[in-house]
mmCIF file of C-alpha atoms and ligand atoms in Angstrom:
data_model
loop_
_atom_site.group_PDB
_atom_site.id
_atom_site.type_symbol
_atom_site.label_atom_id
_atom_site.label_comp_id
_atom_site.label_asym_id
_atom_site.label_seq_id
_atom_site.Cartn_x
_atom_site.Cartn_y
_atom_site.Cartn_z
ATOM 1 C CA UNK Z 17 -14.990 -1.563 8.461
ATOM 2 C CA UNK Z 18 -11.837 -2.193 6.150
ATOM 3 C CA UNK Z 19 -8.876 -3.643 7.673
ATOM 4 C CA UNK Z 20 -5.494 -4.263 6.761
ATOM 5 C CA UNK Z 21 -3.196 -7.019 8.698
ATOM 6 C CA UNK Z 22 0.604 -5.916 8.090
ATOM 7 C CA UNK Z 23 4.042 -7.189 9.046
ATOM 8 C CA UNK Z 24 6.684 -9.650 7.538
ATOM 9 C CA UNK Z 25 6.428 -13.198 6.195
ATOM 10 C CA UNK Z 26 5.414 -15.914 9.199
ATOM 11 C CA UNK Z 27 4.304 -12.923 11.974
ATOM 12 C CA UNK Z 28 1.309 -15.147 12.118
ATOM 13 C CA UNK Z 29 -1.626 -12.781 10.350
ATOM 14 C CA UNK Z 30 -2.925 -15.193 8.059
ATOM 15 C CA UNK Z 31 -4.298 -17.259 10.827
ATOM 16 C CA UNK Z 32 -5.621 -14.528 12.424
ATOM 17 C CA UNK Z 33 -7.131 -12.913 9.328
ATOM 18 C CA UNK Z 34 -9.148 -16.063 8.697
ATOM 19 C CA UNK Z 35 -10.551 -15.996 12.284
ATOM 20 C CA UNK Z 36 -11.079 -11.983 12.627
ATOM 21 C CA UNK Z 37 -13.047 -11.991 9.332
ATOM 22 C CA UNK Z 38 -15.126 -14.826 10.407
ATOM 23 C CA UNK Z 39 -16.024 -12.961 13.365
ATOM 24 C CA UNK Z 40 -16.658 -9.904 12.001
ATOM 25 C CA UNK Z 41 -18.238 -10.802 8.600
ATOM 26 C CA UNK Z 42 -15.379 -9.516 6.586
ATOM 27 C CA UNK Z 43 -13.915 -10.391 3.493
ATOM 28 C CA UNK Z 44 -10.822 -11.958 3.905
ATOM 29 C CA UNK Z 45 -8.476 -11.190 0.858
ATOM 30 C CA UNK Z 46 -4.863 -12.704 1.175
ATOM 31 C CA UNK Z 47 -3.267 -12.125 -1.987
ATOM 32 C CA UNK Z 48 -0.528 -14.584 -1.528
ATOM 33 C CA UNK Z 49 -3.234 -17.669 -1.259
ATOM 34 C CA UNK Z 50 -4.979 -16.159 -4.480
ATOM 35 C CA UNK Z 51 -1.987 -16.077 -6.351
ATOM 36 C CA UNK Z 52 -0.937 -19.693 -5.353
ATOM 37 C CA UNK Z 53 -4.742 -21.029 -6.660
ATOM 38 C CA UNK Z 54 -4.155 -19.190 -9.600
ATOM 39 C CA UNK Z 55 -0.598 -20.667 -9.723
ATOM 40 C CA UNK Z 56 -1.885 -24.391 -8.913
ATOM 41 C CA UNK Z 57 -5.241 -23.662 -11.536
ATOM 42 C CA UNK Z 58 -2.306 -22.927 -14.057
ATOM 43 C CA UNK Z 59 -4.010 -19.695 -15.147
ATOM 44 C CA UNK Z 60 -2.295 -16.526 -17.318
ATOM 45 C CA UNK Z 61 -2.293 -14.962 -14.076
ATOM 46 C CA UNK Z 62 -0.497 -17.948 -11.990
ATOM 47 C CA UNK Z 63 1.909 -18.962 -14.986
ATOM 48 C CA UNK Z 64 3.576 -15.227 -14.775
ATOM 49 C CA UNK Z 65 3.799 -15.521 -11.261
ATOM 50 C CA UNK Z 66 4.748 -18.485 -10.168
ATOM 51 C CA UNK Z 67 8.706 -18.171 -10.611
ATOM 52 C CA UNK Z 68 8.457 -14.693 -9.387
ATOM 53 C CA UNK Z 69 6.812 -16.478 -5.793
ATOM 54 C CA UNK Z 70 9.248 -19.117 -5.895
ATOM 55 C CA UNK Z 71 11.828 -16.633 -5.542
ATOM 56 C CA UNK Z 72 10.577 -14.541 -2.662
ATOM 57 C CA UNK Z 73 9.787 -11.302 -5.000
ATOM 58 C CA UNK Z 74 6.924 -9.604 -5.329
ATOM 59 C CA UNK Z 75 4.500 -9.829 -8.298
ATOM 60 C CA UNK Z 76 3.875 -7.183 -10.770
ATOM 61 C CA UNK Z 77 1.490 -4.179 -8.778
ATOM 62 C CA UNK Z 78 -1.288 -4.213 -11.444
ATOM 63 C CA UNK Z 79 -1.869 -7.668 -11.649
ATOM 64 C CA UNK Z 80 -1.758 -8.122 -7.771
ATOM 65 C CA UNK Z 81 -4.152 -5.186 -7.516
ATOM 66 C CA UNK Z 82 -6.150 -6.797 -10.347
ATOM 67 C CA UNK Z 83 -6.947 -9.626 -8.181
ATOM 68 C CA UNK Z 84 -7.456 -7.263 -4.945
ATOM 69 C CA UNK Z 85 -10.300 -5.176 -7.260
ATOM 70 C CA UNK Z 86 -11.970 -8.419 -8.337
ATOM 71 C CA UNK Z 87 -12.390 -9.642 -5.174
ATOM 72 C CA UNK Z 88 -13.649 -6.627 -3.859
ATOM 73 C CA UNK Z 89 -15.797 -6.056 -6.829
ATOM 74 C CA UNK Z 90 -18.564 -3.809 -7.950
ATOM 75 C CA UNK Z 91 -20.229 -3.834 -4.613
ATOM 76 C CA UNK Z 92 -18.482 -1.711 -1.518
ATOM 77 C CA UNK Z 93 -20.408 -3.972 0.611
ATOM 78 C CA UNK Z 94 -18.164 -7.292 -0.276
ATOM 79 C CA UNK Z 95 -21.015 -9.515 -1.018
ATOM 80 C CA UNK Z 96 -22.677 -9.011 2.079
ATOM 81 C CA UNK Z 97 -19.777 -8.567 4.659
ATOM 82 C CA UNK Z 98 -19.138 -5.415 6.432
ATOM 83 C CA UNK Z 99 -16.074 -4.969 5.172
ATOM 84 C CA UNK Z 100 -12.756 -6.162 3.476
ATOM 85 C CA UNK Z 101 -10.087 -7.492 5.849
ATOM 86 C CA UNK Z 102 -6.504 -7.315 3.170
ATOM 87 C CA UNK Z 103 -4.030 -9.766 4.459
ATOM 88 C CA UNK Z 104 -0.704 -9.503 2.478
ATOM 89 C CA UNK Z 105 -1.575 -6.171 0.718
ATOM 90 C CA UNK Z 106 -0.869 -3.615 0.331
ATOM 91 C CA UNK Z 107 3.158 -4.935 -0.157
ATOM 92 C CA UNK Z 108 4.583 -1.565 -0.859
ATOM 93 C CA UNK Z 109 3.692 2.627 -0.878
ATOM 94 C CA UNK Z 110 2.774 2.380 -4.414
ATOM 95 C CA UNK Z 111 -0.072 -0.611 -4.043
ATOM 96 C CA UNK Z 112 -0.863 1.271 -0.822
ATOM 97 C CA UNK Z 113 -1.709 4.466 -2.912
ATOM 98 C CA UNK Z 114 -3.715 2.577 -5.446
ATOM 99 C CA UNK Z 115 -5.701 1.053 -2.957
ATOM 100 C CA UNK Z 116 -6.274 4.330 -1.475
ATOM 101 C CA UNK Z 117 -7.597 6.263 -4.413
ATOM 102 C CA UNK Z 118 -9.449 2.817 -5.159
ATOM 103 C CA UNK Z 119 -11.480 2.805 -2.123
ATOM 104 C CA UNK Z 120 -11.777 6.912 -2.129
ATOM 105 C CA UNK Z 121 -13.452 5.992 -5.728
ATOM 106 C CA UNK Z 122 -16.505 3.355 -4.289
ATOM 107 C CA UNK Z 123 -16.499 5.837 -0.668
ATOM 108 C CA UNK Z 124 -14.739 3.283 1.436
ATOM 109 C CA UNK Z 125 -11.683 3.704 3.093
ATOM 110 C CA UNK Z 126 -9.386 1.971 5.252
ATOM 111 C CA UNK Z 127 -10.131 2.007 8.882
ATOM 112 C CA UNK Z 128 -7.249 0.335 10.434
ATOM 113 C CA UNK Z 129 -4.421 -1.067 10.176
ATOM 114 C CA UNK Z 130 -2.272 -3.700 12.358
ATOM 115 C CA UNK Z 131 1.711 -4.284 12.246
ATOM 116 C CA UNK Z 132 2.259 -7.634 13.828
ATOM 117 C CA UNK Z 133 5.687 -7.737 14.854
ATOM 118 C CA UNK Z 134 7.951 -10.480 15.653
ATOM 119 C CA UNK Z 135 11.947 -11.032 15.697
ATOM 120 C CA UNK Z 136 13.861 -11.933 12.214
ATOM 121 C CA UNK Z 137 15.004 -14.940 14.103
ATOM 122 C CA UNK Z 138 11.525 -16.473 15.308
ATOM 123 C CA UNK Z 139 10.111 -15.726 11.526
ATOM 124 C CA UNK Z 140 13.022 -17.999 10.117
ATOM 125 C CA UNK Z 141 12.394 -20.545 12.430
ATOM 126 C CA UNK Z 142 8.113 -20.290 12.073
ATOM 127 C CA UNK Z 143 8.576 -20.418 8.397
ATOM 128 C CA UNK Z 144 11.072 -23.333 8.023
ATOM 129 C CA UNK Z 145 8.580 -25.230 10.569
ATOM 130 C CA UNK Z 146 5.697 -24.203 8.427
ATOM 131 C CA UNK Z 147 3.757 -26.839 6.322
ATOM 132 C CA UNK Z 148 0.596 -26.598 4.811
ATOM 133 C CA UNK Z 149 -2.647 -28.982 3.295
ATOM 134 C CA UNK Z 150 -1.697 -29.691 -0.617
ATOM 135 C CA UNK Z 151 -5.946 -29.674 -0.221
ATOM 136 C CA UNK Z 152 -7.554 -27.129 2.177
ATOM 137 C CA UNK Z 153 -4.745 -24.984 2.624
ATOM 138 C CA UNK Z 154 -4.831 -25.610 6.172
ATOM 139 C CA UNK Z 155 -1.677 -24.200 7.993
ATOM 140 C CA UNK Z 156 0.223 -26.477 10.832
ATOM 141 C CA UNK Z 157 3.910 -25.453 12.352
ATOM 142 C CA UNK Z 158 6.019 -28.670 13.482
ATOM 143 C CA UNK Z 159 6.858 -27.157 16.466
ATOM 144 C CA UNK Z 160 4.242 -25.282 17.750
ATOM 145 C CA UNK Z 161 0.930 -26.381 15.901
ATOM 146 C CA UNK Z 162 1.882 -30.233 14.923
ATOM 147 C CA UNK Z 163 -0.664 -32.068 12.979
ATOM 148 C CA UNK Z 164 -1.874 -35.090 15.091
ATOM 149 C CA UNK Z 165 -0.624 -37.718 12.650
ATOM 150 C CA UNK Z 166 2.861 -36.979 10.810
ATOM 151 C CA UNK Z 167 2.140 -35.436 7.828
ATOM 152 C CA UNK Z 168 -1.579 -35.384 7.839
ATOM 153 C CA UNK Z 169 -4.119 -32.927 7.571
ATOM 154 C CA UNK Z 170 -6.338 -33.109 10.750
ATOM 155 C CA UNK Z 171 -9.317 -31.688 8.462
ATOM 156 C CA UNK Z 172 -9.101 -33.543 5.525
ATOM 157 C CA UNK Z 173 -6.542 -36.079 5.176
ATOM 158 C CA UNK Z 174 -4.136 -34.687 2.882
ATOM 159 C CA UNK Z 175 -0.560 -34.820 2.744
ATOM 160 C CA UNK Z 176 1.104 -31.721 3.673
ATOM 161 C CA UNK Z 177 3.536 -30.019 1.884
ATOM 162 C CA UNK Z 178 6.126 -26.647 2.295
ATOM 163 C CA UNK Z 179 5.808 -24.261 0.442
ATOM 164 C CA UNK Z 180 8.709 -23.596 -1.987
ATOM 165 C CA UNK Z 181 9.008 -20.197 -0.835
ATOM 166 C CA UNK Z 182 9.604 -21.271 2.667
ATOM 167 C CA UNK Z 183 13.111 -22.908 1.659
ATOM 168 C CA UNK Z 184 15.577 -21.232 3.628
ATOM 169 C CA UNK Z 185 16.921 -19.087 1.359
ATOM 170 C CA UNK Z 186 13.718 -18.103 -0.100
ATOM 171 C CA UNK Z 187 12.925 -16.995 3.064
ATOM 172 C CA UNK Z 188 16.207 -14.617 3.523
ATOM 173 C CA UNK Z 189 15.163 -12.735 -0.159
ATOM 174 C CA UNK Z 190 11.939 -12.578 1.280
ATOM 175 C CA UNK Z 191 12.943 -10.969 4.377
ATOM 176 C CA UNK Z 192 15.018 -9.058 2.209
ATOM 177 C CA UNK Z 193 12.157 -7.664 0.020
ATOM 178 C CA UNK Z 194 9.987 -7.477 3.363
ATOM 179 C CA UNK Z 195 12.581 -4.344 4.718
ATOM 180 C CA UNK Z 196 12.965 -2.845 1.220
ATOM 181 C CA UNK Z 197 9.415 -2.838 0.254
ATOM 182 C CA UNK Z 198 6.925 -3.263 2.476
ATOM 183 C CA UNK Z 199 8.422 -2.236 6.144
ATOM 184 C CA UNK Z 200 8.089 1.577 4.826
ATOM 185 C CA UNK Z 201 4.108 0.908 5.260
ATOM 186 C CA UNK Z 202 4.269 1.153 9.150
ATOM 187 C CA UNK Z 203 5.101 5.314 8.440
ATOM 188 C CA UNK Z 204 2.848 5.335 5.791
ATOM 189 C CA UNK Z 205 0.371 4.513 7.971
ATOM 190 C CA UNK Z 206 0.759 5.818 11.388
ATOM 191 C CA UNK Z 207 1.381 9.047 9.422
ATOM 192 C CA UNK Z 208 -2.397 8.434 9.080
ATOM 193 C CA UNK Z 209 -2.978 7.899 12.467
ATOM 194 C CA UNK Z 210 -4.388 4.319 11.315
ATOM 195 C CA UNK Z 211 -1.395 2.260 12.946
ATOM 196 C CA UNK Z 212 -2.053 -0.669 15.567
ATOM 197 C CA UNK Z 213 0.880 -2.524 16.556
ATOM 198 C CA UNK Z 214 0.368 -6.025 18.077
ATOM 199 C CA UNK Z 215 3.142 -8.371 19.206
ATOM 200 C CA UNK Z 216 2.983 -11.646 17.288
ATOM 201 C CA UNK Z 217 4.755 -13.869 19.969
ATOM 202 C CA UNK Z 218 2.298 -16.005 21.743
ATOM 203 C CA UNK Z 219 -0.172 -18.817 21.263
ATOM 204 C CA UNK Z 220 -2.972 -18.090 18.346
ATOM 205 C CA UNK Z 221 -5.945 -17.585 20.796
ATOM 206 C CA UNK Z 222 -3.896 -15.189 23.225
ATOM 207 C CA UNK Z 223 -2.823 -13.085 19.886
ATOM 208 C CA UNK Z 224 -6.708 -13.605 19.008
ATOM 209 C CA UNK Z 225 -8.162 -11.915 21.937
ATOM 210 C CA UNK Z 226 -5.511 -9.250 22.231
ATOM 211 C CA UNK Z 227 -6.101 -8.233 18.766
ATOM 212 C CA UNK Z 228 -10.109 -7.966 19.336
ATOM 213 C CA UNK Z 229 -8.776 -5.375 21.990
ATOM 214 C CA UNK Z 230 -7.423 -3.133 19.112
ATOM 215 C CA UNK Z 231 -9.873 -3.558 16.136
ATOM 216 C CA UNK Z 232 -12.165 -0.203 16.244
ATOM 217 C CA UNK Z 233 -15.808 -0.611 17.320
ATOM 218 C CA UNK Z 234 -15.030 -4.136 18.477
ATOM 219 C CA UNK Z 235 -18.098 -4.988 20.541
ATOM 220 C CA UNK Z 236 -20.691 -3.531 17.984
ATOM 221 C CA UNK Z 237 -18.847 -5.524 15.164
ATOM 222 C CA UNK Z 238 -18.510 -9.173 16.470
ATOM 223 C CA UNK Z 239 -20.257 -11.948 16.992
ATOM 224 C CA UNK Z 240 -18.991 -12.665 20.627
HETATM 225 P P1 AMP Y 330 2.278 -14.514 1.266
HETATM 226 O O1 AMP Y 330 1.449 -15.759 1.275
HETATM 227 O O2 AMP Y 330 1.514 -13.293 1.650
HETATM 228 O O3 AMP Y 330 3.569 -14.682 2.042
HETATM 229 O O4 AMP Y 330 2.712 -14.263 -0.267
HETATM 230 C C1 AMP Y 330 3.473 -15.221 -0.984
HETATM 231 C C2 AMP Y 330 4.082 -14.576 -2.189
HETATM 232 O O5 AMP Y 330 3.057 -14.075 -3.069
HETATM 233 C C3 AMP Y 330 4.963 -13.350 -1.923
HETATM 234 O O6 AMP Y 330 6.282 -13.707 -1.548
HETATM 235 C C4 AMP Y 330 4.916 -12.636 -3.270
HETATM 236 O O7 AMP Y 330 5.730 -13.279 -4.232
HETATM 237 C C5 AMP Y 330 3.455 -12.856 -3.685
HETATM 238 N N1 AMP Y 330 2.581 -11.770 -3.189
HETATM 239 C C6 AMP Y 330 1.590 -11.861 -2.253
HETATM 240 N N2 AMP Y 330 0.992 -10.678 -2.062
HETATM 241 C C7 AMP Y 330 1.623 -9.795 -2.879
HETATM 242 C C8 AMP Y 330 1.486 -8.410 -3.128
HETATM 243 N N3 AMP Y 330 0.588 -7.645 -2.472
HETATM 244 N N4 AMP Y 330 2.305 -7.835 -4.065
HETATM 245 C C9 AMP Y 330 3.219 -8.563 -4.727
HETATM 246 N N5 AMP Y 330 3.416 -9.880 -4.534
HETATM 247 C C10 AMP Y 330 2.627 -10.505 -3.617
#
């Protein structure tokens, strides 16, 4: 099974991504967290996009696909998972077509995809209130998901951090880019007949359990 989480900046699909592929032994590929470790290992890859991220753009369609074929690989199995689960791309028709004719190529396919929506308004506020690990990546929101001590990573200790692209006007181009670019995805899709839509206001576990409603073959696929 090959999923694909959609919907702007903040709607909340990362953290579900990470939970759903757990669940249902998928791989989880969010492009935007392998394009920061290739931005914080200083890589070719990372140096070309870092000031492209910083400003709330998208990066180059080959070299973001680049990273999406890696991870998936030689093997249409995903090293053992049933699936991929893409978090963050497809970003726009074109990487959406690529992908396509990529998975036609290894005789995979995507099975579903679902649009998280939330308001403009509760994204800007979720993403100012956003900070993350500088170490594990783990995410925490100030006003909804606090860490237990200021500034701390519960897991590990870290300090946390905000992301430079969730600066407040970052996050307006990003919206921006969101409409222009990747909100044209939801026809593209339902045109399919693949198209899920979910509403991303709630706490994590409620989203969690609503969204194991939607995913196809849900009982066969997960653990619980
Ligand atoms: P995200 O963590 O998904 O919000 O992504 C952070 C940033 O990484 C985006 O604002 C883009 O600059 C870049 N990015 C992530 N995924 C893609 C993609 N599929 N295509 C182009 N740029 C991307």
């Amino acid at each position: 099974m090959n999923l694909i989480f959609l919907g702007p900046p903040g709607v909340g699909k990362g953290t579900q991504a990470k939970r759903i592929a757990e669940e249902y032994k998928l791989l989880n590929i969010a492009t935007g967290d392998l394009l920061r470790e290739a931005v914080k290992k200083k890589s070719p890859l990372g140096r070309k996009a870092e000031e492209i991220m910083a400003r709330g753009e998208l990066v180059p369609d080959e070299l973001v696909f680049g990273l999406v074929k890696e991870q998936i690989g030689m093997n249409p199995k995903c090293q053992d998972r049933r699936g991929v689960l893409l978090d963050g791309f497809p970003r726009n028709v074109y990487q959406a077509e690529i992908l396509d004719q990529y998975l036609k190529e290894i005789g995979e396919k995507i099975n579903q995809v679902v649009y998280f929506q939330v308001s403009e308004e509760e994204i800007i506020q979720r993403l100012s209130a956003r900070r993350v690990c500088k170490s594990c990546q783990a995410n925490y929101n100030l006003l909804t998901q606090p860490p237990k001590k200021d500034n701390v990573c519960d897991y590990c200790g870290s300090t946390l951090t905000q992301r430079a692209d969730d600066r407040p006007e970052t996050i307006r181009e990003r919206l921006k880019v969101y409409q222009k670019e990747t909100a044209p995805l939801v026809e593209y899709y339902h045109k399919q007949g693949l198209l899920k839509e979910i509403n991303g206001v709630g706490k994590v576990e409620e989203i969690h359990t609503l969204l194991k409603k939607l995913l196809p073959y849900g009982k066969n696929y997960s653990k619980n």
